[in-house]
Short mmCIF file of C-alpha atoms in Angstrom, two decimals:
data_model
loop_
_atom_site.label_atom_id
_atom_site.label_comp_id
_atom_site.label_asym_id
_atom_site.label_seq_id
_atom_site.Cartn_x
_atom_site.Cartn_y
_atom_site.Cartn_z
CA MET A 1 -11.16 23.39 26.11
CA ARG A 2 -12.27 20.04 24.14
CA PHE A 3 -10.32 18.83 21.19
CA PHE A 4 -12.59 16.34 19.47
CA THR A 5 -9.92 15.99 16.94
CA THR A 6 -6.24 16.53 17.60
CA PRO A 7 -4.81 19.56 16.19
CA ARG A 8 -2.33 19.16 13.21
CA ILE A 9 0.61 20.69 15.02
CA ILE A 10 0.31 18.05 17.75
CA ARG A 11 0.01 15.14 15.21
CA LEU A 12 3.22 16.59 13.69
CA PHE A 13 4.97 16.61 17.14
CA TYR A 14 4.11 12.87 17.58
CA PRO A 15 4.87 11.19 14.25
CA SER A 16 5.25 7.71 15.68
CA LEU A 17 1.68 7.70 16.66
CA ILE A 18 -1.05 6.35 14.28
CA TRP A 19 -3.86 9.05 14.00
CA GLU A 20 -6.00 7.47 11.31
CA MET A 21 -5.95 4.54 8.73
CA PRO A 22 -5.74 4.72 5.04
CA LYS A 23 -8.78 5.99 3.08
CA GLY A 24 -10.48 4.59 0.03
CA ASP A 25 -12.41 1.73 1.40
CA LYS A 26 -15.18 3.27 3.34
CA LYS A 27 -14.03 1.83 6.71
CA ILE A 28 -14.46 3.18 10.30
CA TYR A 29 -12.31 1.95 13.07
CA LEU A 30 -14.26 1.91 16.42
CA THR A 31 -12.08 1.63 19.60
CA PHE A 32 -12.97 1.34 23.20
CA ASP A 33 -10.73 2.26 26.12
CA ASP A 34 -10.58 1.51 29.90
CA GLY A 35 -12.27 -1.88 29.96
CA PRO A 36 -12.88 -4.71 30.18
CA HIS A 37 -16.19 -4.03 32.30
CA PRO A 38 -18.20 -7.00 33.30
CA THR A 39 -21.57 -5.68 32.22
CA ILE A 40 -20.75 -2.58 29.90
CA THR A 41 -18.35 -4.31 27.60
CA HIS A 42 -20.99 -6.99 27.18
CA ARG A 43 -23.47 -4.39 26.05
CA VAL A 44 -20.95 -2.95 23.49
CA LEU A 45 -20.35 -6.52 22.20
CA GLU A 46 -24.12 -7.09 21.68
CA LEU A 47 -24.40 -3.80 19.63
CA LEU A 48 -21.30 -4.65 17.58
CA LYS A 49 -22.76 -8.06 16.78
CA LYS A 50 -26.15 -6.50 15.81
CA PHE A 51 -24.41 -4.44 13.16
CA ASP A 52 -21.80 -7.17 12.15
CA ALA A 53 -19.14 -4.64 13.18
CA LYS A 54 -15.68 -5.40 14.44
CA ALA A 55 -13.75 -3.10 16.78
CA THR A 56 -10.50 -2.79 19.02
CA PHE A 57 -10.62 -2.66 22.71
CA PHE A 58 -7.73 -1.08 24.49
CA CYS A 59 -7.62 -2.72 27.89
CA VAL A 60 -6.41 -1.88 31.32
CA GLY A 61 -4.22 -4.78 32.64
CA ASN A 62 -5.68 -4.54 36.03
CA ASN A 63 -9.11 -4.82 34.63
CA VAL A 64 -8.15 -7.81 32.47
CA ASN A 65 -7.04 -9.61 35.43
CA LYS A 66 -10.29 -8.96 37.30
CA TYR A 67 -12.62 -9.86 34.45
CA LYS A 68 -10.79 -12.44 32.59
CA ASP A 69 -14.00 -14.07 31.11
CA THR A 70 -15.09 -10.71 29.46
CA PHE A 71 -11.61 -10.10 28.12
CA GLU A 72 -11.59 -13.55 26.51
CA LEU A 73 -15.02 -12.99 24.93
CA ILE A 74 -13.85 -9.90 23.17
CA ALA A 75 -11.27 -11.90 21.12
CA LYS A 76 -13.61 -14.91 20.84
CA GLU A 77 -16.16 -12.64 18.99
CA GLY A 78 -13.39 -11.51 16.56
CA HIS A 79 -12.31 -8.10 17.75
CA SER A 80 -8.89 -6.95 18.46
CA VAL A 81 -7.43 -5.99 21.77
CA GLY A 82 -4.78 -3.42 22.76
CA ASN A 83 -2.61 -2.39 25.81
CA HIS A 84 -3.80 0.53 27.76
CA THR A 85 -1.22 0.16 30.50
CA TYR A 86 -1.62 -1.88 33.64
CA ASN A 87 -2.88 1.01 35.86
CA HIS A 88 -4.24 3.59 33.35
CA ASP A 89 -1.07 5.51 33.76
CA ASN A 90 -0.76 9.13 32.72
CA GLY A 91 2.65 9.20 30.85
CA TRP A 92 3.20 12.86 31.60
CA ASN A 93 3.16 12.24 35.32
CA THR A 94 5.13 8.99 35.27
CA SER A 95 8.96 8.38 34.76
CA THR A 96 9.80 6.52 31.66
CA ARG A 97 10.85 3.42 33.68
CA ASN A 98 7.59 3.27 35.61
CA TYR A 99 5.58 3.72 32.54
CA ALA A 100 7.30 0.89 30.62
CA ILE A 101 6.93 -1.37 33.72
CA SER A 102 3.19 -0.75 33.57
CA VAL A 103 2.91 -1.35 29.77
CA TYR A 104 4.91 -4.77 30.02
CA GLU A 105 3.05 -5.75 32.94
CA ALA A 106 -0.22 -5.26 31.12
CA ASP A 107 1.31 -7.07 28.02
CA GLU A 108 1.63 -10.32 30.16
CA SER A 109 -2.09 -10.56 30.06
CA ILE A 110 -2.96 -8.74 26.91
CA ASP A 111 -0.27 -9.87 24.48
CA SER A 112 -0.88 -7.32 21.70
CA VAL A 113 1.41 -5.10 19.66
CA LEU A 114 -1.18 -2.29 19.81
CA LEU A 115 -0.63 0.36 22.58
CA ARG A 116 -2.91 3.39 23.28
CA PRO A 117 -1.43 5.79 25.92
CA PRO A 118 -4.24 6.61 28.51
CA HIS A 119 -5.47 10.19 28.02
CA GLY A 120 -3.23 10.36 24.80
CA ARG A 121 -0.42 11.39 27.18
CA ILE A 122 2.93 9.93 26.55
CA THR A 123 6.37 11.54 26.44
CA ARG A 124 8.81 11.43 23.65
CA ALA A 125 11.28 9.38 25.85
CA GLN A 126 8.50 6.85 26.55
CA ILE A 127 7.74 6.62 22.79
CA LYS A 128 11.43 5.94 21.92
CA TYR A 129 11.47 3.31 24.61
CA LEU A 130 8.46 1.39 23.53
CA LYS A 131 8.07 1.96 19.65
CA ASP A 132 10.13 -0.95 18.61
CA ASP A 133 7.70 -3.40 20.37
CA PHE A 134 4.40 -1.61 20.10
CA LYS A 135 2.34 0.10 17.48
CA LEU A 136 1.25 3.35 19.15
CA ILE A 137 -2.41 4.19 18.39
CA ALA A 138 -4.03 7.58 18.85
CA TRP A 139 -7.30 8.61 17.32
CA THR A 140 -8.89 10.75 14.63
CA VAL A 141 -11.91 11.64 16.64
CA ILE A 142 -12.80 11.30 20.39
CA SER A 143 -16.35 11.10 21.44
CA TYR A 144 -16.12 12.68 24.94
CA ASP A 145 -18.67 10.12 26.12
CA TRP A 146 -17.39 10.46 29.67
CA ASP A 147 -18.26 14.15 29.87
CA LYS A 148 -21.31 14.59 31.89
CA SER A 149 -21.96 18.08 30.51
CA LEU A 150 -22.70 16.52 27.12
CA SER A 151 -25.80 14.70 26.01
CA PRO A 152 -25.79 11.47 23.73
CA ASP A 153 -27.00 13.82 20.91
CA ASP A 154 -24.10 16.13 21.53
CA CYS A 155 -21.66 13.12 21.38
CA PHE A 156 -23.29 11.68 18.26
CA ASN A 157 -23.22 15.03 16.44
CA ASN A 158 -19.54 15.68 17.39
CA VAL A 159 -18.46 12.31 16.03
CA ILE A 160 -20.41 12.20 12.83
CA LYS A 161 -19.21 15.74 11.94
CA ARG A 162 -15.70 14.83 12.22
CA SER A 163 -15.40 11.10 11.17
CA GLY A 164 -15.14 9.59 7.74
CA ASP A 165 -13.30 7.01 5.68
CA GLY A 166 -10.24 5.75 7.67
CA SER A 167 -11.28 7.47 11.02
CA ILE A 168 -10.24 5.88 14.31
CA ILE A 169 -12.93 6.86 16.88
CA VAL A 170 -12.61 6.59 20.69
CA PHE A 171 -15.41 5.34 22.96
CA HIS A 172 -15.05 4.13 26.50
CA ASP A 173 -16.55 0.89 28.06
CA SER A 174 -16.53 2.36 31.48
CA GLU A 175 -19.16 3.42 34.07
CA LYS A 176 -18.65 6.98 33.68
CA ALA A 177 -19.10 6.90 29.95
CA GLU A 178 -22.00 4.44 29.78
CA LYS A 179 -24.88 6.88 29.73
CA ASN A 180 -23.53 8.66 26.69
CA MET A 181 -21.63 5.98 25.09
CA ILE A 182 -24.30 3.25 24.62
CA PRO A 183 -26.81 5.48 22.62
CA THR A 184 -24.23 7.31 20.81
CA LEU A 185 -22.60 4.02 19.70
CA GLU A 186 -25.89 2.50 18.41
CA ARG A 187 -26.57 5.68 16.44
CA VAL A 188 -23.03 5.77 15.04
CA LEU A 189 -23.43 2.15 13.91
CA GLU A 190 -26.79 2.82 12.31
CA TYR A 191 -25.64 5.98 10.67
CA TYR A 192 -22.43 4.74 8.95
CA SER A 193 -24.01 1.28 8.10
CA GLU A 194 -26.72 3.08 6.18
CA LYS A 195 -24.02 5.03 4.36
CA GLY A 196 -22.39 1.78 3.19
CA PHE A 197 -19.40 1.83 5.69
CA SER A 198 -17.92 -1.14 7.34
CA PHE A 199 -16.46 -1.24 10.75
CA GLU A 200 -13.11 -2.83 11.06
CA LYS A 201 -10.56 -3.73 13.92
CA LEU A 202 -7.11 -2.38 13.83
#
C-alpha cells in the first residue's frame, strides 16, 4: 500500500517531526533524497535554475564523500543541504547507538541541522537522542518517483492532487528514480510557477 501523504495518526505519533511548513505565502518546499549523484543531481540543479527555484537536498554522507564537487555545487547555487545518515540507515532496523553514529558521521561532511530519516523510519528513542541537535524533517507528499510500476504522469498527478501552500514534497536524485523524477519535477515546477507559487528551501 502506498501512502502519498502520511496518515494523521502517524503524524500525531511523531510530533517532533516537521511534516509541513506554515501556510499563507504560496510557497512549495521541494526536497531531494539520497544524493548527491554526479549526473542526476546536476540535471536537478539545471531545472531548478530554469525556474528560479530553491530546494533542499538530504544527502547520504557516503555519497557526499564520493562526490564532493557535486555536493559543494548544491550550496554554491543557493540551496540547502540536510543529513540523510551516512549509509542510508533504516532506523527501525538499527540500534539507537549505531543510528546516531551514522548521523554524526554524516554531519562531519554535511554540517546541517536538518535531518531526514531514510524511508521516514526512525524510532522514538532515536528521536529523543537526536532532536536537541537536529530539526527532524518528514514530508507532506512523497512522489514515489522510484516506483517502476508508476509512470511520470502518475507521479505528477499524485503530487499535484495532494500538494499546496506549505507542502514539503519528496523527490530522489538517484538512479532508480531518475526516469520518473526528471519529467515529473519539470512539470511540477511549471504547474506551480504558473499558479504564482515560489519554491523555497527549508
